[in-house]
mmCIF file of N, CA, C and O in Angstrom:
data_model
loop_
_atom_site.group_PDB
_atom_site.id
_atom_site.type_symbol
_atom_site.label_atom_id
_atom_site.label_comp_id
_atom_site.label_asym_id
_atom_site.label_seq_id
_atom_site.Cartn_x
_atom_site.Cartn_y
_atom_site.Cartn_z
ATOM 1 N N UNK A 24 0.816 -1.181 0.000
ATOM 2 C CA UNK A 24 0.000 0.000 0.000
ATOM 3 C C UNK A 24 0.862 1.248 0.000
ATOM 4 O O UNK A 24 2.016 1.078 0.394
ATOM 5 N N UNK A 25 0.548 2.341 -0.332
ATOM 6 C CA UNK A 25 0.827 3.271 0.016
ATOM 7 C C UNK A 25 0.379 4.703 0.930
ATOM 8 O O UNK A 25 -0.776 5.113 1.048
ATOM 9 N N UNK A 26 1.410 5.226 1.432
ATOM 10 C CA UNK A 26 1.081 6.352 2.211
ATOM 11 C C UNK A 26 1.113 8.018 1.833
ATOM 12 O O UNK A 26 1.905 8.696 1.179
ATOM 13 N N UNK A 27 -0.069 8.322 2.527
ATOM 14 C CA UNK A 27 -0.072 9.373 1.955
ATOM 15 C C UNK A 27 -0.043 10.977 3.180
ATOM 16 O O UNK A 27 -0.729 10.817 4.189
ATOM 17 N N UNK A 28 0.469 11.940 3.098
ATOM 18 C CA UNK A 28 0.599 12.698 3.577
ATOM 19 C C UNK A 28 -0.749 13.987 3.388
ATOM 20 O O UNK A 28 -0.531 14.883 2.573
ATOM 21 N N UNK A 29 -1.482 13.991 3.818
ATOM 22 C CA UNK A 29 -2.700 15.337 3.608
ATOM 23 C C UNK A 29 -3.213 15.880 4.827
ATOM 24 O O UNK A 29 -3.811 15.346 5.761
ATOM 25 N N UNK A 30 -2.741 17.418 4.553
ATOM 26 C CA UNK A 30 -3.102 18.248 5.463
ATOM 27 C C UNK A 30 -4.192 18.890 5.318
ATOM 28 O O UNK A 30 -4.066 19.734 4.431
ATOM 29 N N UNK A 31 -5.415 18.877 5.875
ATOM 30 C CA UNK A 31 -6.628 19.275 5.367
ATOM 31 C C UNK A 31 -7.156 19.650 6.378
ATOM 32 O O UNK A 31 -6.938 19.187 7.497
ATOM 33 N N UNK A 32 -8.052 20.696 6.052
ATOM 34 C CA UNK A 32 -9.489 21.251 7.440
ATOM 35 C C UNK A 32 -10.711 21.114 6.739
ATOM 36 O O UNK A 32 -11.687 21.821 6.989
ATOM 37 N N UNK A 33 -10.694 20.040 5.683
ATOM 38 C CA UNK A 33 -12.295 19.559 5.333
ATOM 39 C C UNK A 33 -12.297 17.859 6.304
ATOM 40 O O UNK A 33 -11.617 16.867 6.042
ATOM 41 N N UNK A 34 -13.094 18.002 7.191
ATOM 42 C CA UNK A 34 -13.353 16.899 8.150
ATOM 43 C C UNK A 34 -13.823 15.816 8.052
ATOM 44 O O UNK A 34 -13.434 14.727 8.474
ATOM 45 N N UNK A 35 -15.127 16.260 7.190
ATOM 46 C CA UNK A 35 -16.031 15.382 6.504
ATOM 47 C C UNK A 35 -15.056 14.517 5.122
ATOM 48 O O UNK A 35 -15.069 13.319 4.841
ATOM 49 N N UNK A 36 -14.497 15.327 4.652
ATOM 50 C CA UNK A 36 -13.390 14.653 3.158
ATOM 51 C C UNK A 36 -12.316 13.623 3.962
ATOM 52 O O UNK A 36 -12.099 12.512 3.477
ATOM 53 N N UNK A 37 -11.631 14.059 5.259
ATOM 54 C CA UNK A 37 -10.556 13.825 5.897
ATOM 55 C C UNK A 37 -10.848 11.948 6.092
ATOM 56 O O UNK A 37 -10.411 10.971 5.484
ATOM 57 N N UNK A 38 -11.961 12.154 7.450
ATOM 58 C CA UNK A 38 -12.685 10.875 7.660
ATOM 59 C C UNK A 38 -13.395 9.830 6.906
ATOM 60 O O UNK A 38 -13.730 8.697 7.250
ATOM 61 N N UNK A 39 -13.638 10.849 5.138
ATOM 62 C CA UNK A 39 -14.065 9.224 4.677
ATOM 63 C C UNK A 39 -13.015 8.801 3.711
ATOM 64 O O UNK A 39 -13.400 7.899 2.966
ATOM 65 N N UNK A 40 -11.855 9.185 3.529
ATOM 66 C CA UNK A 40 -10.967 8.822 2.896
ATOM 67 C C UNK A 40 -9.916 8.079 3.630
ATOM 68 O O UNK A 40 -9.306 7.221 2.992
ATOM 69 N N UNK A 41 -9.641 8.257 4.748
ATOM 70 C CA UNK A 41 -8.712 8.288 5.788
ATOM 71 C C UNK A 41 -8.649 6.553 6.426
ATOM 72 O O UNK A 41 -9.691 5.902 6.493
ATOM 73 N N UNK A 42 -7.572 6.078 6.772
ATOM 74 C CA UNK A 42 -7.553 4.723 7.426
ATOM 75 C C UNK A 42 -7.348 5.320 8.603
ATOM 76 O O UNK A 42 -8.248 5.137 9.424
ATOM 77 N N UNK A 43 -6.251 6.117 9.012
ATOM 78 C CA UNK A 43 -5.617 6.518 10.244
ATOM 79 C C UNK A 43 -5.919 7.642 10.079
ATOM 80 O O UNK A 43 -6.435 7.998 9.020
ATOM 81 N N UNK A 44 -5.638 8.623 11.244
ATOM 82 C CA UNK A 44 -5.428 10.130 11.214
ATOM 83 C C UNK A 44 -5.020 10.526 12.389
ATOM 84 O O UNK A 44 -5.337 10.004 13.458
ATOM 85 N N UNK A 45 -4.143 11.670 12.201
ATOM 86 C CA UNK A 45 -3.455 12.336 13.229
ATOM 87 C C UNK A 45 -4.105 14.163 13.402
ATOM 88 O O UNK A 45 -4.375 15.031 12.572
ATOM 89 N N UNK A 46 -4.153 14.103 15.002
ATOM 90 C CA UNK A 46 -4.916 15.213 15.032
ATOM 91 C C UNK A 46 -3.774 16.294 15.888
ATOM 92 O O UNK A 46 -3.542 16.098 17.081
ATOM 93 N N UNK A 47 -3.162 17.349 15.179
ATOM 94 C CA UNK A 47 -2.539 18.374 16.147
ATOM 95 C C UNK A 47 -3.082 19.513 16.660
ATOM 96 O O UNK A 47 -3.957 20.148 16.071
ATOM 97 N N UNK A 48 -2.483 19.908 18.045
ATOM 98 C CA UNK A 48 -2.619 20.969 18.102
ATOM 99 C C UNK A 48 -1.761 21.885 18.848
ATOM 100 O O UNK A 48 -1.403 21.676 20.007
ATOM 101 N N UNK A 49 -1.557 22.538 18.403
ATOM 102 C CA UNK A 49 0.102 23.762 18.445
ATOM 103 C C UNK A 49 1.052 22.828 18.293
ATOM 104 O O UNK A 49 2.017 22.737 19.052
ATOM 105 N N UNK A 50 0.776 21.835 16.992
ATOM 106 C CA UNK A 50 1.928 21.255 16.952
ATOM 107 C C UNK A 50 2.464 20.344 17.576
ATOM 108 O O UNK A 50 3.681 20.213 17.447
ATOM 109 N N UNK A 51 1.566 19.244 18.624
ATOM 110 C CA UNK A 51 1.486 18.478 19.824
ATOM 111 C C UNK A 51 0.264 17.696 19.392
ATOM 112 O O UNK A 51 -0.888 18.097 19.230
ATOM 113 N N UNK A 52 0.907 16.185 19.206
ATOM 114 C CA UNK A 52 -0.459 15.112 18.602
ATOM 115 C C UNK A 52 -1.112 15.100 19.836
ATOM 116 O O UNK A 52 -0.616 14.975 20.956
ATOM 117 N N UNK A 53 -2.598 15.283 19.418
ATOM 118 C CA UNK A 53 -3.517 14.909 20.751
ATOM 119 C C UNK A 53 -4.524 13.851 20.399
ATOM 120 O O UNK A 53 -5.585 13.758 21.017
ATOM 121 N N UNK A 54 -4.179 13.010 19.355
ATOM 122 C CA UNK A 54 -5.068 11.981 18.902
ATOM 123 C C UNK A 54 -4.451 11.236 17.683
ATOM 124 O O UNK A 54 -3.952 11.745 16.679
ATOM 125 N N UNK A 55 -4.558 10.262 17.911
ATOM 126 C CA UNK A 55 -4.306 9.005 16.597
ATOM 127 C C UNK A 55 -5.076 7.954 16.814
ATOM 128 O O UNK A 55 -5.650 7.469 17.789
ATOM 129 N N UNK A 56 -4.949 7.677 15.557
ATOM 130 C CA UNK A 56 -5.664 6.464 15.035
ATOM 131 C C UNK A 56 -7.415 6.207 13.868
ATOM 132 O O UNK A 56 -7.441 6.593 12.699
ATOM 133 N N UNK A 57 -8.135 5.803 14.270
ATOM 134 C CA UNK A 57 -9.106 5.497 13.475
ATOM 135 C C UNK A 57 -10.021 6.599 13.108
ATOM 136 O O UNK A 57 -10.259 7.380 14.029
ATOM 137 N N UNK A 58 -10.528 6.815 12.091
ATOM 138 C CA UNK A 58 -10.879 8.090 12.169
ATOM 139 C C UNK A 58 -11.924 8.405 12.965
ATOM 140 O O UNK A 58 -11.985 9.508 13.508
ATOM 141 N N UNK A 59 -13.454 6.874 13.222
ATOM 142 C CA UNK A 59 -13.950 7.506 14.434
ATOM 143 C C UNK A 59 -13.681 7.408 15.427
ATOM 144 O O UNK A 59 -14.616 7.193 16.198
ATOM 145 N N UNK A 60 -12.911 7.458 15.751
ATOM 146 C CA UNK A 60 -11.896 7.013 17.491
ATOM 147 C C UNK A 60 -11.709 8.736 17.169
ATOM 148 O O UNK A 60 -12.470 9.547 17.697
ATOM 149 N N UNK A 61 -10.900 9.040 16.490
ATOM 150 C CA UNK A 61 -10.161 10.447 16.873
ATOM 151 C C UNK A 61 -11.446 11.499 16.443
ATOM 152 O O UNK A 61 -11.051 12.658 16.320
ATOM 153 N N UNK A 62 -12.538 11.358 16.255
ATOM 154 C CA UNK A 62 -13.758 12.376 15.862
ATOM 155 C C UNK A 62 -14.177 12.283 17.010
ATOM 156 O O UNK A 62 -14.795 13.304 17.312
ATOM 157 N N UNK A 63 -14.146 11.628 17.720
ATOM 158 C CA UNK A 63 -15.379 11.378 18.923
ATOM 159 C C UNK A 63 -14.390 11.674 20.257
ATOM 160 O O UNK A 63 -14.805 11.662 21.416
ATOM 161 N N UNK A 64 -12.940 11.955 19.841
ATOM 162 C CA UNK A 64 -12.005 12.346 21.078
ATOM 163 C C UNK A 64 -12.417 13.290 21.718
ATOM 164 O O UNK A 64 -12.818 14.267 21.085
ATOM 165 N N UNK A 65 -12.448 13.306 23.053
ATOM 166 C CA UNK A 65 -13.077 14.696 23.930
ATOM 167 C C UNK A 65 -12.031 15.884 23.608
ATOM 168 O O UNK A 65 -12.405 17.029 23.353
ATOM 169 N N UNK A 66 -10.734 15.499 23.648
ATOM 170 C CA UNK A 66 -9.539 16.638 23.309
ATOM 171 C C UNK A 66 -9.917 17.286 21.970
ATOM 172 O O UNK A 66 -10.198 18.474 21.814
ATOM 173 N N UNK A 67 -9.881 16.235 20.930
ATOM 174 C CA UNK A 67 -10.116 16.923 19.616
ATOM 175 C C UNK A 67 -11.753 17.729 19.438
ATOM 176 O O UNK A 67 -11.896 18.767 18.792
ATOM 177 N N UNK A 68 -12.763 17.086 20.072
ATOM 178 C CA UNK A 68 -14.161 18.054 19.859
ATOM 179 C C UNK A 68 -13.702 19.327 20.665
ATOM 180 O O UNK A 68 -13.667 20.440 20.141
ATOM 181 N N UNK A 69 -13.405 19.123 21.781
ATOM 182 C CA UNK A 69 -13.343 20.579 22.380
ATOM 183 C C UNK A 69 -12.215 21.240 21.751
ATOM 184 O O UNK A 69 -12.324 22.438 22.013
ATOM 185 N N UNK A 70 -10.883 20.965 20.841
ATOM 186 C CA UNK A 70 -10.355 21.461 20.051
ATOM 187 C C UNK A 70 -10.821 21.893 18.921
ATOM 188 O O UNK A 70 -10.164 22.830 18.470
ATOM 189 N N UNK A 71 -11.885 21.501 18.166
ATOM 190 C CA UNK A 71 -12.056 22.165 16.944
ATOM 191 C C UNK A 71 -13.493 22.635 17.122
ATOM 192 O O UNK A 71 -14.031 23.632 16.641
ATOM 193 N N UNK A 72 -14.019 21.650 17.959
ATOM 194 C CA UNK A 72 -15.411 22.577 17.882
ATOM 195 C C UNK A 72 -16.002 23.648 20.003
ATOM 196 O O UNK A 72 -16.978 24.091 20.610
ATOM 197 N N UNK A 73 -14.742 23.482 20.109
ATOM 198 C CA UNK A 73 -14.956 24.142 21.575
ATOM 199 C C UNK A 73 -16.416 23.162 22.339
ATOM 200 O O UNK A 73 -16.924 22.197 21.769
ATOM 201 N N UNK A 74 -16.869 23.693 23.694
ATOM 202 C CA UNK A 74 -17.563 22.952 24.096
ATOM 203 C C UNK A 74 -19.120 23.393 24.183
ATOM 204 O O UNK A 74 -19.655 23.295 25.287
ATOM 205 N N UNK A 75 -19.764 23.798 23.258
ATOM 206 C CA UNK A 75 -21.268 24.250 22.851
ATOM 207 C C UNK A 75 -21.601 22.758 22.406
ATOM 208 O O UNK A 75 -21.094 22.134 21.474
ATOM 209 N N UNK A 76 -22.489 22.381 23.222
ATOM 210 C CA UNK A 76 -23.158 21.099 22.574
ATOM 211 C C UNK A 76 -23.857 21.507 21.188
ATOM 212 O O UNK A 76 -23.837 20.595 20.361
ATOM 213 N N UNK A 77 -24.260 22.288 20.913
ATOM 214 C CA UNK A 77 -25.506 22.809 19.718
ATOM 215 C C UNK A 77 -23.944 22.300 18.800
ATOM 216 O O UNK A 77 -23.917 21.218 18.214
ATOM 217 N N UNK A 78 -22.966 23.067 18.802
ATOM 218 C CA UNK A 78 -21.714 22.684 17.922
ATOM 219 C C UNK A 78 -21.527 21.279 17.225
ATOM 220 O O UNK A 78 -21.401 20.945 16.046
ATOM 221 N N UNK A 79 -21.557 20.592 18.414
ATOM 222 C CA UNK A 79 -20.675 19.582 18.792
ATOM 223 C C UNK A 79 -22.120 18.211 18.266
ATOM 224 O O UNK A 79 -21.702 17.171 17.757
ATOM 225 N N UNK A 80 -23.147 18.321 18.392
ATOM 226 C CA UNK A 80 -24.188 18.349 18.163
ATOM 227 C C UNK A 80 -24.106 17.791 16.309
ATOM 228 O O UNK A 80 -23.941 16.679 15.806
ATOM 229 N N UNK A 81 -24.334 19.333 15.641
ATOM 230 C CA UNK A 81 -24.357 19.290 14.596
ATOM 231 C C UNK A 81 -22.917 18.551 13.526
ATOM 232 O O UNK A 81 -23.252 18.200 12.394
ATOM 233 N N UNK A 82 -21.639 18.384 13.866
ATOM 234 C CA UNK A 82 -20.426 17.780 13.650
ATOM 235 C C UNK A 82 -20.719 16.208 13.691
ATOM 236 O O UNK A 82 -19.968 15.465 13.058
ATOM 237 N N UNK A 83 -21.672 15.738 14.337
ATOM 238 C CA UNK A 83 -21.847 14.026 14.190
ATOM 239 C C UNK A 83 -20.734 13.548 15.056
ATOM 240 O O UNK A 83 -20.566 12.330 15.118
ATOM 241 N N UNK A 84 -19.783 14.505 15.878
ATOM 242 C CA UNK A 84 -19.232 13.952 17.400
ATOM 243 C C UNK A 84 -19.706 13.981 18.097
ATOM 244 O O UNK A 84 -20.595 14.749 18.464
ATOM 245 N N UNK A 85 -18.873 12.409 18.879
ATOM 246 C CA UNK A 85 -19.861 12.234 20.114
ATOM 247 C C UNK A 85 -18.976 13.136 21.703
ATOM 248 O O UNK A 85 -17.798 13.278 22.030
ATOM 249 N N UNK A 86 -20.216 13.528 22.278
ATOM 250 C CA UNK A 86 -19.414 14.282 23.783
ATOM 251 C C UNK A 86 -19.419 13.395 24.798
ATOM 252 O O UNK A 86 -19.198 13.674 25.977
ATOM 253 N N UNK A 87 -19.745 11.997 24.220
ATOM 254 C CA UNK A 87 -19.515 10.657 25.305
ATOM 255 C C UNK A 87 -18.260 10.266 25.535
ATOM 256 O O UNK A 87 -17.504 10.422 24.575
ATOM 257 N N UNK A 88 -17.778 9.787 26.548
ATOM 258 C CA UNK A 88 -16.139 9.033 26.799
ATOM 259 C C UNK A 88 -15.920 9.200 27.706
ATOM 260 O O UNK A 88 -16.740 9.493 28.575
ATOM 261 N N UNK A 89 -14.462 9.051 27.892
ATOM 262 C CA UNK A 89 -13.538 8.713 28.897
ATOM 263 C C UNK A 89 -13.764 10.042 29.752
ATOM 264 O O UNK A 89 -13.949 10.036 30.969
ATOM 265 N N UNK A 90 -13.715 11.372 28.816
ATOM 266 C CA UNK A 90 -13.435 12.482 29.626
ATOM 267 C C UNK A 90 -14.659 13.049 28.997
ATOM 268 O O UNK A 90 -14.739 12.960 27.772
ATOM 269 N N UNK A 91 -15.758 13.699 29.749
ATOM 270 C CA UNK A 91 -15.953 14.941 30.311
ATOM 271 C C UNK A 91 -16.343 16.310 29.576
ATOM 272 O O UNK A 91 -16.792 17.137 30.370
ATOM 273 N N UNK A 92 -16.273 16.776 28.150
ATOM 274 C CA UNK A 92 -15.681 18.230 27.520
ATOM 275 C C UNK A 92 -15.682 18.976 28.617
ATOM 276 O O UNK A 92 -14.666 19.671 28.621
ATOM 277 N N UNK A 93 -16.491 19.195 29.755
ATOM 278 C CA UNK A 93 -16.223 20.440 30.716
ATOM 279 C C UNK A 93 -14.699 19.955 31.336
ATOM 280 O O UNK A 93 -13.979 20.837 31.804
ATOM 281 N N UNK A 94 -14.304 18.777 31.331
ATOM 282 C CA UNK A 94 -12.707 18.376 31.864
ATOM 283 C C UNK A 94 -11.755 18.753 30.589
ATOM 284 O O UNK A 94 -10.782 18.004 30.510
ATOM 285 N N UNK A 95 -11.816 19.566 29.767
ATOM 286 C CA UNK A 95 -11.238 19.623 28.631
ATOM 287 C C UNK A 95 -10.403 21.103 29.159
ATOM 288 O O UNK A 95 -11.140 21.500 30.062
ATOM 289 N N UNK A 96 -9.460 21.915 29.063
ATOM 290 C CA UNK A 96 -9.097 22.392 29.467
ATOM 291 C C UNK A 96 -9.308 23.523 27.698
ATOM 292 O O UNK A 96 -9.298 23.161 26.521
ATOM 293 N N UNK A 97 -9.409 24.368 28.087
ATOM 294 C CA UNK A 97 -9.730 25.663 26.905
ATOM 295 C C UNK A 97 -8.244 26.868 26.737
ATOM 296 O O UNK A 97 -8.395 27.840 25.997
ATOM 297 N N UNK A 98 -7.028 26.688 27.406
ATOM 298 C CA UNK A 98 -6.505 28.047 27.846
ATOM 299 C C UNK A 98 -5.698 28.630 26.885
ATOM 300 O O UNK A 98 -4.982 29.593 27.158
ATOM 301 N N UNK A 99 -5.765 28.000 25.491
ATOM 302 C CA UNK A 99 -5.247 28.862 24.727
ATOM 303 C C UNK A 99 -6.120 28.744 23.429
ATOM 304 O O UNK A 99 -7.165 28.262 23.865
ATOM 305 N N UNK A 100 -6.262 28.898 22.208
ATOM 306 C CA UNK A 100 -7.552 28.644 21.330
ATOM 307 C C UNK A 100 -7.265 27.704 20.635
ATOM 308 O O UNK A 100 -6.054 27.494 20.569
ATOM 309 N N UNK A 101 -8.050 26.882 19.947
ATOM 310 C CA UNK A 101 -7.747 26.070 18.808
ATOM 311 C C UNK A 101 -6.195 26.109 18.156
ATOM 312 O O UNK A 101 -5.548 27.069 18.574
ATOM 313 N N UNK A 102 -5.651 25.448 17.435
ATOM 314 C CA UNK A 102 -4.217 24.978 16.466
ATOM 315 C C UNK A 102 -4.148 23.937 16.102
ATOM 316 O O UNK A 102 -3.378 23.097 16.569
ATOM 317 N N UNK A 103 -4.999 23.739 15.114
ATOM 318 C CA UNK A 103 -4.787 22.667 14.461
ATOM 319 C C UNK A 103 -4.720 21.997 13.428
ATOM 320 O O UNK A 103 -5.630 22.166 12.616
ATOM 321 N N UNK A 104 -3.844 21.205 13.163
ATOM 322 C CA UNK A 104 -3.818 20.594 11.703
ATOM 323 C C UNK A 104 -3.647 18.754 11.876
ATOM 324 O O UNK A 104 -3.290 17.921 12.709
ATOM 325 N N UNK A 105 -4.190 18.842 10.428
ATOM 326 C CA UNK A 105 -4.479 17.226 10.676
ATOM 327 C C UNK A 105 -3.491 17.155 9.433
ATOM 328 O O UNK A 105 -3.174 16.064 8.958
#
């Protein structure tokens, strides 16, 4: 097979093309792996879509898991590239 390198902020394009995916932010992976494993990450929703359920809601992520979004820590804004 081959690998491919794409940096993109279309989400919807990202996830249905995607086997794996890596999610940064400021440059610091805060998620790998499957693409719905890393959509439904509490780090990455409250990273790209902050923590407004109405948001988070409409994106088809889930705010279920391990952590919390109010345990998500906010203190500097979004940075991210996939």
């Amino acid at each position: 097979g081959a690998s491919v390198l794409l940096i993109e902020h279309d989400m919807p394009l990202i996830m249905s093309i995607s086997d794996r995916v890596y999610c940064l932010e400021a440059g610091a992976v805060i998620a790998e792996g499957a693409p719905k494993d890393v959509r439904d990450n509490p780090r990455v929703v409250a990273s790209y879509l902050g923590t407004d359920e109405r948001a988070i809601n409409r994106s088809g992520a889930s705010s279920a898991g391990g952590v919390g979004l109010d345990q998500v820590s906010q203190d500097a804004g979004p940075s991210v590239v996939l």
